mmCIF file of N, CA and C in Angstrom:
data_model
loop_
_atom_site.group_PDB
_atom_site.id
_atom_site.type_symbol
_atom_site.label_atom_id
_atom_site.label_comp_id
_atom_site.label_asym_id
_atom_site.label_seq_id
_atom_site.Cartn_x
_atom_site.Cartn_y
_atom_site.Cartn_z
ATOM 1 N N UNK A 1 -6.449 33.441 -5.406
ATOM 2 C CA UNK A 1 -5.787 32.209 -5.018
ATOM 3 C C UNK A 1 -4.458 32.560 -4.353
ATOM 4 N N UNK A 2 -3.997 31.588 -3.396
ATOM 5 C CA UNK A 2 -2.858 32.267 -2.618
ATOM 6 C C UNK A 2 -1.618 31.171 -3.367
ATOM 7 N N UNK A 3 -0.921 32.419 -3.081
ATOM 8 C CA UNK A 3 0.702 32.050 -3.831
ATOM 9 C C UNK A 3 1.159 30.445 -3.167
ATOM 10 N N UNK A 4 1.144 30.466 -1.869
ATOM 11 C CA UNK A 4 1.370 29.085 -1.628
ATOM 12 C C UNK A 4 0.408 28.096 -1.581
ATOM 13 N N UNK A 5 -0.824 28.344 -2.202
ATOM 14 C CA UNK A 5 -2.018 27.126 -2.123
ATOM 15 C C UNK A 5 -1.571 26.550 -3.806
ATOM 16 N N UNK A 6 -0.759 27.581 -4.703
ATOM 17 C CA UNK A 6 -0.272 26.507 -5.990
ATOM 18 C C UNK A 6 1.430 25.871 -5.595
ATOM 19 N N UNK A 7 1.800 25.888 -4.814
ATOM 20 C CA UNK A 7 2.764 25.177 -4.183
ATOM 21 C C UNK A 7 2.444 24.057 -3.257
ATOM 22 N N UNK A 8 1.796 24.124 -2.276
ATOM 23 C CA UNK A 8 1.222 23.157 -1.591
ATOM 24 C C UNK A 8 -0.086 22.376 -2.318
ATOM 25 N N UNK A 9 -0.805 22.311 -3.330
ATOM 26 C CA UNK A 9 -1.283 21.349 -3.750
ATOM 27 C C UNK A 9 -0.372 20.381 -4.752
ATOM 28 N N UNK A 10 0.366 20.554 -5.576
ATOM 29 C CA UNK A 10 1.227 19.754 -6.426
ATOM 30 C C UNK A 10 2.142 19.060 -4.914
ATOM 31 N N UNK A 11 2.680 19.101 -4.178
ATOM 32 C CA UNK A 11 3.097 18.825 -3.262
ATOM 33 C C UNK A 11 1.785 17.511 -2.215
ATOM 34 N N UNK A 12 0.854 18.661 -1.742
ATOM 35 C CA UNK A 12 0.089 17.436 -1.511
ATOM 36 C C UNK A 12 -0.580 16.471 -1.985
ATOM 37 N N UNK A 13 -0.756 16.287 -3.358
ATOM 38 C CA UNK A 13 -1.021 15.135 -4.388
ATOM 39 C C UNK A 13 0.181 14.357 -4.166
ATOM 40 N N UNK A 14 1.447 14.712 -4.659
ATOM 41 C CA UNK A 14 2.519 14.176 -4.409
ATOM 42 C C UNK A 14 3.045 13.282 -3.666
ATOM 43 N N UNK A 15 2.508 13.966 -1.779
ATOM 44 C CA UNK A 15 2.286 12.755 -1.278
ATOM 45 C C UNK A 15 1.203 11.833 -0.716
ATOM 46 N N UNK A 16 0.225 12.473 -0.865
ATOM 47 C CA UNK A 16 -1.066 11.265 -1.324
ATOM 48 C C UNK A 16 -0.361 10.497 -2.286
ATOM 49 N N UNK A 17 0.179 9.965 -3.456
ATOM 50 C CA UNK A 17 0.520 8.972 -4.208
ATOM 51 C C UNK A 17 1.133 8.363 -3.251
ATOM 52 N N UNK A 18 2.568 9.255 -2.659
ATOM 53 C CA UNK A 18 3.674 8.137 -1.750
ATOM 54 C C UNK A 18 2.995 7.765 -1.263
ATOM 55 N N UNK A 19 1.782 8.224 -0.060
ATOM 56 C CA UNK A 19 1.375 7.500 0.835
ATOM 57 C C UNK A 19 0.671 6.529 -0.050
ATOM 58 N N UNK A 20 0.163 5.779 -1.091
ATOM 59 C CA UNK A 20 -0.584 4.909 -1.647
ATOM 60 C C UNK A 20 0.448 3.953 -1.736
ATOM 61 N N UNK A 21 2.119 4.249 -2.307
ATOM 62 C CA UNK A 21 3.094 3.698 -2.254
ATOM 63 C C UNK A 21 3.549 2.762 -0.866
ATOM 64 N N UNK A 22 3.680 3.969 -0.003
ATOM 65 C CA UNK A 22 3.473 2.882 1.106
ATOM 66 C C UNK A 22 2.769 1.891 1.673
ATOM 67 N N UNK A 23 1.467 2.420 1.765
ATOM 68 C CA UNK A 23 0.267 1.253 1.828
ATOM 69 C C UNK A 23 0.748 0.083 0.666
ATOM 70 N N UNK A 24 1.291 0.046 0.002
ATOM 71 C CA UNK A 24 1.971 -1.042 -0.940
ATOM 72 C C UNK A 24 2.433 -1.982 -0.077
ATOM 73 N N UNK A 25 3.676 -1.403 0.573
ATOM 74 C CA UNK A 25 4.670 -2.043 1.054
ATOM 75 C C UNK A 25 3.996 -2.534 2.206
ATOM 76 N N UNK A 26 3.809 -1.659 3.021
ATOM 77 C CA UNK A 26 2.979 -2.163 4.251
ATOM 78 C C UNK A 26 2.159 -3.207 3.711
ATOM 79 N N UNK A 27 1.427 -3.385 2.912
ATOM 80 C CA UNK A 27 0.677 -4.415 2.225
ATOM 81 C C UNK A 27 1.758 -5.741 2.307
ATOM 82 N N UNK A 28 3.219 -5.603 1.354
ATOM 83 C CA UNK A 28 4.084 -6.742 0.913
ATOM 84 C C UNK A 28 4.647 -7.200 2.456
ATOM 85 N N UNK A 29 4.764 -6.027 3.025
ATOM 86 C CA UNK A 29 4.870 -6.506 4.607
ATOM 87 C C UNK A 29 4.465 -7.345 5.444
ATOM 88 N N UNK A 30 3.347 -7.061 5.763
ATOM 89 C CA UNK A 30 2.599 -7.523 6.538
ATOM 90 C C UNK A 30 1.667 -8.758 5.709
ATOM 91 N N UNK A 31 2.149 -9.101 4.869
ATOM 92 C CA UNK A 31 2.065 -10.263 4.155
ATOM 93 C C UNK A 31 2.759 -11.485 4.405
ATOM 94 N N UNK A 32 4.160 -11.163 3.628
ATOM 95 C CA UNK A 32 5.335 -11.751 3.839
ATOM 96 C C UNK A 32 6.268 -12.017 5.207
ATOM 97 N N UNK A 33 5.759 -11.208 6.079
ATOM 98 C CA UNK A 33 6.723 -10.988 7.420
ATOM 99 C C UNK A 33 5.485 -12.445 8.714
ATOM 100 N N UNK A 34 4.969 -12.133 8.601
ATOM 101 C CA UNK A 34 4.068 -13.435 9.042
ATOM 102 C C UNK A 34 4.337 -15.000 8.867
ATOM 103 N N UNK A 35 4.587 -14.904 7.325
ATOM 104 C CA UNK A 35 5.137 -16.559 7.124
ATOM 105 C C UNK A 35 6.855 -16.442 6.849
ATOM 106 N N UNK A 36 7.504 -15.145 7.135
ATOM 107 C CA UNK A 36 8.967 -15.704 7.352
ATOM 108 C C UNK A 36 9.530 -15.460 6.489
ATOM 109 N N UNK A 37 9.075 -14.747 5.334
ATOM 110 C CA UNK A 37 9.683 -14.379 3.813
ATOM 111 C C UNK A 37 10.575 -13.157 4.092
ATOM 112 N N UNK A 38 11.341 -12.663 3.135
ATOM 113 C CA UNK A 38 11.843 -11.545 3.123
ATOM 114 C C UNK A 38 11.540 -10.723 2.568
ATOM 115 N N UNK A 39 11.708 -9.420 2.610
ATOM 116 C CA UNK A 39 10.860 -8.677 2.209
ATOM 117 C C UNK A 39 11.537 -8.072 0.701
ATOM 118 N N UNK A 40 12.760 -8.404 0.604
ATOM 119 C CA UNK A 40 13.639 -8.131 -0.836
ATOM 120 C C UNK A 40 13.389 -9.076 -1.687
ATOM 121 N N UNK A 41 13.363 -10.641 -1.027
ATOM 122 C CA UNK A 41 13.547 -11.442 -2.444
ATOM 123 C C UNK A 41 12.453 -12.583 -2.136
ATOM 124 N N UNK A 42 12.049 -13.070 -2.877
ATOM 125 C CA UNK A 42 11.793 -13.199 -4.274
ATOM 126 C C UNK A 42 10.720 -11.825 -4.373
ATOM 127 N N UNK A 43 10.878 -11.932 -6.068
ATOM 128 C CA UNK A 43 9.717 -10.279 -6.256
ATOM 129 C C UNK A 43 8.672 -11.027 -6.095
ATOM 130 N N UNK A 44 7.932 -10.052 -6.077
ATOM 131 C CA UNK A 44 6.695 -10.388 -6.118
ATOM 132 C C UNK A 44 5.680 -10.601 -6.969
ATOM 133 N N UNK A 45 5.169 -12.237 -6.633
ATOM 134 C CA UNK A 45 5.084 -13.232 -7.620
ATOM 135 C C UNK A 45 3.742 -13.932 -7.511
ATOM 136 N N UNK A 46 2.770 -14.121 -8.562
ATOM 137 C CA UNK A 46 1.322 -14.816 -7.913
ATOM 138 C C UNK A 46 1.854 -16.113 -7.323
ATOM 139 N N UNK A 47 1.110 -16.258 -6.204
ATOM 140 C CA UNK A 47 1.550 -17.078 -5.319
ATOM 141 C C UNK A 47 0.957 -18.750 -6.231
ATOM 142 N N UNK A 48 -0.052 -18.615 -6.785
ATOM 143 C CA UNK A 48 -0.679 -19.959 -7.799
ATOM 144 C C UNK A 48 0.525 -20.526 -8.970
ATOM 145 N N UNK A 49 0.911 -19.029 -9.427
ATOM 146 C CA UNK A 49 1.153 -19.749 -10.825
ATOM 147 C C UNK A 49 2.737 -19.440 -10.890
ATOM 148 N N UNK A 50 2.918 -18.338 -10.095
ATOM 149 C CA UNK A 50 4.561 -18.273 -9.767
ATOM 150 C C UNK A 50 4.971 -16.929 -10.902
ATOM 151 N N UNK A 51 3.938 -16.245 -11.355
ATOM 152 C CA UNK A 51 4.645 -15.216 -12.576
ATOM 153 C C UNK A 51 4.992 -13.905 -11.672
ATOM 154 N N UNK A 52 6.061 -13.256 -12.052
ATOM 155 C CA UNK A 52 6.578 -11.928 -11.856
ATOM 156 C C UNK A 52 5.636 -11.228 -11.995
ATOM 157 N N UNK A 53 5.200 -10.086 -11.144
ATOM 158 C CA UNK A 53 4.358 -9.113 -11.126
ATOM 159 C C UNK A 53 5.317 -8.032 -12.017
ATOM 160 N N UNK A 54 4.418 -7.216 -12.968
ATOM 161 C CA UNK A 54 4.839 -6.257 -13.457
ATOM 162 C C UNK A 54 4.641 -4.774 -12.984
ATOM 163 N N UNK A 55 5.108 -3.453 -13.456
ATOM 164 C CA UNK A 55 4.924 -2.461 -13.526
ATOM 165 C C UNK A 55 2.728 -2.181 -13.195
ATOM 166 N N UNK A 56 2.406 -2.673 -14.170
ATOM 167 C CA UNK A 56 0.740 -2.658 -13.715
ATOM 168 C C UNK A 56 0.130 -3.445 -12.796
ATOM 169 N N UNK A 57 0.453 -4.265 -12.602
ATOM 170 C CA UNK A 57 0.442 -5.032 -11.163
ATOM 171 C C UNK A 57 1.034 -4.830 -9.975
ATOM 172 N N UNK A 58 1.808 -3.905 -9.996
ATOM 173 C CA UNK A 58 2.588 -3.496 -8.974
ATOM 174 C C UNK A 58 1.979 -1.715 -8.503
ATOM 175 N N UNK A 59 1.055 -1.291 -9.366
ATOM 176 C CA UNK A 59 0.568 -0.210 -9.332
ATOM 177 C C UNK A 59 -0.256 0.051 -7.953
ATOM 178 N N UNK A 60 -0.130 0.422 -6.524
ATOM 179 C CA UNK A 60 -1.148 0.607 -5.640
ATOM 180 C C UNK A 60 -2.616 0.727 -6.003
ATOM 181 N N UNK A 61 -3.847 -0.028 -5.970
ATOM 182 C CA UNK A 61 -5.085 0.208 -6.045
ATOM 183 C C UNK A 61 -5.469 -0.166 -7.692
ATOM 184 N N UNK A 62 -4.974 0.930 -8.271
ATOM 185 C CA UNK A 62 -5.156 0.847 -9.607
ATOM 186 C C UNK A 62 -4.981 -0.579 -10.182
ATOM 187 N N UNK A 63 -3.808 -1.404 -10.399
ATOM 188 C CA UNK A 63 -3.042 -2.545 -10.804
ATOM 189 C C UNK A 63 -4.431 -3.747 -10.628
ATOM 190 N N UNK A 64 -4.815 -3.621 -9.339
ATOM 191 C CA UNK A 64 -5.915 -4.419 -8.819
ATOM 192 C C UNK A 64 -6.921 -4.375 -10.134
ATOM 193 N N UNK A 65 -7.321 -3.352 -10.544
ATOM 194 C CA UNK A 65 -8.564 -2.560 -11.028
ATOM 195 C C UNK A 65 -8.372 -3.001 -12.296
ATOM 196 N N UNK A 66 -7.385 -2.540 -13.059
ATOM 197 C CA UNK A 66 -7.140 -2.723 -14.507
ATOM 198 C C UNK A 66 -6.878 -4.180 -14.723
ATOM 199 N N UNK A 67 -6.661 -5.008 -13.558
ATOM 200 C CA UNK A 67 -6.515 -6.788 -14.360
ATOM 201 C C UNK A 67 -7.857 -7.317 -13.901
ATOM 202 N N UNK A 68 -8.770 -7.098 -13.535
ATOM 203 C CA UNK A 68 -9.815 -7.220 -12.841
ATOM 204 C C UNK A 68 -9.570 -8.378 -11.956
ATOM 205 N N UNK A 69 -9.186 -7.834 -10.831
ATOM 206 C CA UNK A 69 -8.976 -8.460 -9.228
ATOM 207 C C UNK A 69 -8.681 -9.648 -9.605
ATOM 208 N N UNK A 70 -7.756 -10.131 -10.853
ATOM 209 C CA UNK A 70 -7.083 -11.437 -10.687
ATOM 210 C C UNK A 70 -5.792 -11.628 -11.614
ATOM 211 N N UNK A 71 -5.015 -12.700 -11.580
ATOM 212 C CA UNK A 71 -3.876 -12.936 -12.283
ATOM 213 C C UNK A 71 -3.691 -12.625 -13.631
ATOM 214 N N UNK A 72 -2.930 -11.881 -13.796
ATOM 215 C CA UNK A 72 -3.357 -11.898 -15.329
ATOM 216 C C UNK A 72 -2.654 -12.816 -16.039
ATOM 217 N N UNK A 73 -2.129 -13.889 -15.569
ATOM 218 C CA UNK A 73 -1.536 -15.067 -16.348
ATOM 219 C C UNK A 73 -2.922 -16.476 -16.315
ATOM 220 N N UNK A 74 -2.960 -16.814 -14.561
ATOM 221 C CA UNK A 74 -3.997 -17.624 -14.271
ATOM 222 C C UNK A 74 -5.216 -17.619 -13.739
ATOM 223 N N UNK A 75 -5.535 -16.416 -14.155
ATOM 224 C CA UNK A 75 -6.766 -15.823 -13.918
ATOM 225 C C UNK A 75 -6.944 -15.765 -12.200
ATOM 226 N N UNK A 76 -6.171 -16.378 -11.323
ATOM 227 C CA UNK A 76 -6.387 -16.751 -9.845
ATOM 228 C C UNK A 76 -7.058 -15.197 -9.254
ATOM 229 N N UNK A 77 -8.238 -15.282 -8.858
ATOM 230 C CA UNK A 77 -9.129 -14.304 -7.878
ATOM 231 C C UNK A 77 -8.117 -13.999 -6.957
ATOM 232 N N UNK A 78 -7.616 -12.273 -6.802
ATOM 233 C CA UNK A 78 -6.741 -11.634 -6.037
ATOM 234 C C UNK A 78 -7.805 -11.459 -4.665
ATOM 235 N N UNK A 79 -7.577 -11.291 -3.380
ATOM 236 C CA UNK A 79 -8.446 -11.234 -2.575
ATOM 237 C C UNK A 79 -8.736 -9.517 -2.484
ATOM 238 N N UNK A 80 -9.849 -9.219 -2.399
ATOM 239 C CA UNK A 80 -10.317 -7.605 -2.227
ATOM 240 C C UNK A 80 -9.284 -7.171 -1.136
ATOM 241 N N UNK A 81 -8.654 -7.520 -0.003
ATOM 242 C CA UNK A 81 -7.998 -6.969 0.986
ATOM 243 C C UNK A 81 -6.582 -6.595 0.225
ATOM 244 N N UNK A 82 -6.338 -6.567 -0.668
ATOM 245 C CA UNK A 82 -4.933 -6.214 -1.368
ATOM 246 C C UNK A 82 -5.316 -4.624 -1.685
ATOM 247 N N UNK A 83 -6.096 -4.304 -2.562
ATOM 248 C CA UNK A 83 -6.782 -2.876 -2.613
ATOM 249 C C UNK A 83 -6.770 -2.222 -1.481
ATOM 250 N N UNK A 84 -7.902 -2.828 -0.775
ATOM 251 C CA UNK A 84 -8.197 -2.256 0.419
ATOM 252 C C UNK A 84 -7.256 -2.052 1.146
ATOM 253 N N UNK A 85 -6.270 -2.102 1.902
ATOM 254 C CA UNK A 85 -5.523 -2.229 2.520
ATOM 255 C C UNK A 85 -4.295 -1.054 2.013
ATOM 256 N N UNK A 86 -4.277 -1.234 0.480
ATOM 257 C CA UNK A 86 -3.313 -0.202 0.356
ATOM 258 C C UNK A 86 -3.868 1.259 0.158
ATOM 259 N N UNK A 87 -5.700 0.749 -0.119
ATOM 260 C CA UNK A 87 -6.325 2.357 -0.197
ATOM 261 C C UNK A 87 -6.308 2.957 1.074
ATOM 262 N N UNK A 88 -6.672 2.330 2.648
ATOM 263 C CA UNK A 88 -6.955 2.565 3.721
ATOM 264 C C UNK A 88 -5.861 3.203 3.933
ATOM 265 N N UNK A 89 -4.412 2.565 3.802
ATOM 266 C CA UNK A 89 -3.362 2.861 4.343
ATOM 267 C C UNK A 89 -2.821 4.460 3.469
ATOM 268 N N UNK A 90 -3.302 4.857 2.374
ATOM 269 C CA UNK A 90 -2.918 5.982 2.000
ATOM 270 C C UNK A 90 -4.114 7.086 2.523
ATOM 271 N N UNK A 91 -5.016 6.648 2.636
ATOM 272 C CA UNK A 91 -6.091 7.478 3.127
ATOM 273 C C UNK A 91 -5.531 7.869 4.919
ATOM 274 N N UNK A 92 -5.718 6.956 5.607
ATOM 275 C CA UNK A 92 -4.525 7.109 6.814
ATOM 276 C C UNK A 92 -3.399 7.574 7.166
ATOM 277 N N UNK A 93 -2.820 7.929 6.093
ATOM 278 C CA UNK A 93 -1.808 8.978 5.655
ATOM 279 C C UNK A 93 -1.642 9.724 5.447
ATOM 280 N N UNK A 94 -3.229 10.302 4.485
ATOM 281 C CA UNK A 94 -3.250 11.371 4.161
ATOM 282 C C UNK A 94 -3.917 12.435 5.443
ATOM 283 N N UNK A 95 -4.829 11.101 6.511
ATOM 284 C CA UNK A 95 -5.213 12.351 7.770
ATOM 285 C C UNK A 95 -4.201 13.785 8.367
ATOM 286 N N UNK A 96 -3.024 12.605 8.702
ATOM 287 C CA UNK A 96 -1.469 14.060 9.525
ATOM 288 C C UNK A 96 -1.604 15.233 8.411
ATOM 289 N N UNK A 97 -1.170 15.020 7.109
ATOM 290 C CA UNK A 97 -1.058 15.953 6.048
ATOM 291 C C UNK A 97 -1.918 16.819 6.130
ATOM 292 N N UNK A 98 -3.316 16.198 5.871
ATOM 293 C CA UNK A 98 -5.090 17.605 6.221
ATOM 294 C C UNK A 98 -4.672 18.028 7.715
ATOM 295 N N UNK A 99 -4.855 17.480 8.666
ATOM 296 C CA UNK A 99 -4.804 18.109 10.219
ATOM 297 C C UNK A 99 -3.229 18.792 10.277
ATOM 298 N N UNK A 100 -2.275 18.259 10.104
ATOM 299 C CA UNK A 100 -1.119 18.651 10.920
ATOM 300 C C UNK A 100 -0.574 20.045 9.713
ATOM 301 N N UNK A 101 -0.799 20.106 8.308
ATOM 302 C CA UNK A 101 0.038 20.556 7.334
ATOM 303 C C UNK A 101 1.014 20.104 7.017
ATOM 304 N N UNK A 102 1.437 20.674 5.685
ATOM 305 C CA UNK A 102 2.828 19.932 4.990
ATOM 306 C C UNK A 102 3.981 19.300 5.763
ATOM 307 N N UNK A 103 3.832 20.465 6.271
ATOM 308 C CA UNK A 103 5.885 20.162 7.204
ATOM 309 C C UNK A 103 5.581 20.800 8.866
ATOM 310 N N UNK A 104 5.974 20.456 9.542
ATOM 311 C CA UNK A 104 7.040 19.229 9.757
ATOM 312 C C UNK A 104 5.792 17.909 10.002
ATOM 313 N N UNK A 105 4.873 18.468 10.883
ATOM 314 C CA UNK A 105 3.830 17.357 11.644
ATOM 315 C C UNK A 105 3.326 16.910 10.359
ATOM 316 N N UNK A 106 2.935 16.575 9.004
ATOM 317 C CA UNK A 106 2.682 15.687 8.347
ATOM 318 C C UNK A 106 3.826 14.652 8.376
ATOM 319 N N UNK A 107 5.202 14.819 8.563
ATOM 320 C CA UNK A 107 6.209 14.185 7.827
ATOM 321 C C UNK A 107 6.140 12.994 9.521
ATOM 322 N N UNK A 108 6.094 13.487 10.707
ATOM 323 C CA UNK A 108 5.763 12.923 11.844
ATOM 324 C C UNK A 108 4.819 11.774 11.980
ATOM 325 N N UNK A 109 3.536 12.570 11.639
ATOM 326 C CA UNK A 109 2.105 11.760 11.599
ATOM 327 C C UNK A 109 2.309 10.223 10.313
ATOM 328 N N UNK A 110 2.652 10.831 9.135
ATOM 329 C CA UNK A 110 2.789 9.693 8.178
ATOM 330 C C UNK A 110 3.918 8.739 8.843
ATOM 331 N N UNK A 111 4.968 8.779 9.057
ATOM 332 C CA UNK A 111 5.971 7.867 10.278
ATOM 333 C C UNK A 111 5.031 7.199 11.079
ATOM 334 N N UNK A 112 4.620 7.952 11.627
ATOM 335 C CA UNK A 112 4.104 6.901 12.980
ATOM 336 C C UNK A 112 2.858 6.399 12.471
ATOM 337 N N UNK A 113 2.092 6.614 11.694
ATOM 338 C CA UNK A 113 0.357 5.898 10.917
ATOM 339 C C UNK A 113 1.126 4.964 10.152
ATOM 340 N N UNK A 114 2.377 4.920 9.402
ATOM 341 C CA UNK A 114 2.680 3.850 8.854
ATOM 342 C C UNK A 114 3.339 2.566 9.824
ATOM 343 N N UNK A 115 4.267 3.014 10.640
ATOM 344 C CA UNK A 115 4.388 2.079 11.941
ATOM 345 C C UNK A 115 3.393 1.245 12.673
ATOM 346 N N UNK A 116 2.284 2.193 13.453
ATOM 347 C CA UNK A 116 1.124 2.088 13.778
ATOM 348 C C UNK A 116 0.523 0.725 12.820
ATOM 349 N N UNK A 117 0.052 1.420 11.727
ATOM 350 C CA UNK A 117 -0.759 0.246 10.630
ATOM 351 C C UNK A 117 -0.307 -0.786 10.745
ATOM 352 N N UNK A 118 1.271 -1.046 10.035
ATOM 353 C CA UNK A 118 2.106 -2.090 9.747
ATOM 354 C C UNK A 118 1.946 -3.238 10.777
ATOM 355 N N UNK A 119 2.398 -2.257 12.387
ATOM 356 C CA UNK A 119 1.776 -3.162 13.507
ATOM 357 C C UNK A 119 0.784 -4.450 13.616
ATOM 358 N N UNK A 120 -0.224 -3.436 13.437
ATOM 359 C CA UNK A 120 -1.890 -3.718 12.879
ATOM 360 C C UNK A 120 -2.007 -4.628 12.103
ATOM 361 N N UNK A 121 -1.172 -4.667 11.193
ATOM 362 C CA UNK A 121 -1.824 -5.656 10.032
ATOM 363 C C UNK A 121 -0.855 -6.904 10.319
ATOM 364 N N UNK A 122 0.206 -6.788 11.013
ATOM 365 C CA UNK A 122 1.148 -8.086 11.303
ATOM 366 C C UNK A 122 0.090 -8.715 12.506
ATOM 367 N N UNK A 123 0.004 -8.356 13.635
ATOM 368 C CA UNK A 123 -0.875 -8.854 14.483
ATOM 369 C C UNK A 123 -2.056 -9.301 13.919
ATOM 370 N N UNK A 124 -2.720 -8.876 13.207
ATOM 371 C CA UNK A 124 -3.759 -9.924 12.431
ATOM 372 C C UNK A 124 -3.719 -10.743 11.589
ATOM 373 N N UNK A 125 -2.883 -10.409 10.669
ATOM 374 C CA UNK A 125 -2.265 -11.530 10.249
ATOM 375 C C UNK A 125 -1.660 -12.734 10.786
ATOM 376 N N UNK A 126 -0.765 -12.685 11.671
ATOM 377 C CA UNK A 126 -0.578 -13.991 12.560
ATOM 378 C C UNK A 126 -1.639 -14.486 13.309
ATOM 379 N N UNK A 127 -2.336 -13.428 14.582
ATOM 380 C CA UNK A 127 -3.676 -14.294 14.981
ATOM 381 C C UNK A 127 -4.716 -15.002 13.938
ATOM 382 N N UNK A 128 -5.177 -13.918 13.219
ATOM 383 C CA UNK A 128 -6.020 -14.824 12.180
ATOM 384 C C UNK A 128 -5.876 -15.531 11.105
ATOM 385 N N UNK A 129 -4.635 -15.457 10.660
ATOM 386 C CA UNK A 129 -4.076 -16.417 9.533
ATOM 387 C C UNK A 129 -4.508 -15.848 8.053
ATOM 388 N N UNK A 130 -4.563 -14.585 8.100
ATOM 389 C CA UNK A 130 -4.922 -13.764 6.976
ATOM 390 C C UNK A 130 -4.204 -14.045 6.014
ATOM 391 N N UNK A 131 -4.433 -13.961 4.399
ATOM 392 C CA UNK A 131 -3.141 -13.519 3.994
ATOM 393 C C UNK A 131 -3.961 -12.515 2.528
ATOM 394 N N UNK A 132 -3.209 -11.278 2.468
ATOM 395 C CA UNK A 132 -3.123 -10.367 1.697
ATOM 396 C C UNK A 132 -3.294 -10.916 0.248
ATOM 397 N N UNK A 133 -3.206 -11.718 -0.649
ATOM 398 C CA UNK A 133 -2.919 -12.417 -1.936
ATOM 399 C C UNK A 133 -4.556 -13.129 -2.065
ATOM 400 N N UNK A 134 -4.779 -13.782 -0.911
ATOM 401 C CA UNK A 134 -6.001 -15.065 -1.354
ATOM 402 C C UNK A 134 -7.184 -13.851 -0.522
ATOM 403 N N UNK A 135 -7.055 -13.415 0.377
ATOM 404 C CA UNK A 135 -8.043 -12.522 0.802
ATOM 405 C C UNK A 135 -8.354 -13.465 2.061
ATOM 406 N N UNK A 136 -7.935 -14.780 2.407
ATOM 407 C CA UNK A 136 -8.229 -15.736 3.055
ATOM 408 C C UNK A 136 -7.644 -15.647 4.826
#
């Protein structure tokens, strides 16, 4: 095994998570930036029943999984594109990292695939009237 393949895997897990992290935001983004919200305040809150999302709800992918794709106050059906969207977007992230390597062109590629996306998902969101929460 090579000396830097146990350095560069704890590292590239590392940022496979961030990138899942981002696909988050890009998610709260391209949500909120469509109907005019801000992207600091209010937290983020089921849009039905109005409760604070927690620590497990706030979890990329997972959070979805463990309340089973709905509120865990009012049971309200989360739309599948909340997952999706933040799995795609870390998977899309993780391409620069496999092709380009750690440094520098991963740190490049993830910049611009998160720009890129964010794009992406605002433009559909306004043409089609998507929204990230209802799946609608």
């Amino acid at each position: 095994m090579s000396p830097y393949l146990v350095l560069e895997l704890p590292f590239a897990i590392y940022l496979v998570l961030v990138a899942f992290f981002f696909g988050s935001f890009i998610n709260l983004a391209a949500d909120r930036l469509p109907r005019g919200e801000s992207l600091v305040t209010p937290r983020s809150h089921c849009r039905s029943c109005g409760r604070v999302l927690n620590l497990v709800d706030l979890l990329p992918v997972g959070g979805y999984f463990i309340r089973g794709g709905r509120c865990a106050t009012c049971r309200t059906p989360i739309g599948l594109s909340a997952p999706l969207v933040e799995a795609a977007a870390g998977l899309l992230m993780l391409i620069p990292i496999v092709v380009l390597g750690l440094w520098p062109g991963s740190l490049i590629g993830v910049c611009l695939v998160t720009v890129l996306f964010l794009g992406a998902l605002v433009v559909s969101h306004v043409r089609y009237g998507v929204t990230t929460a209802t799946g609608r």
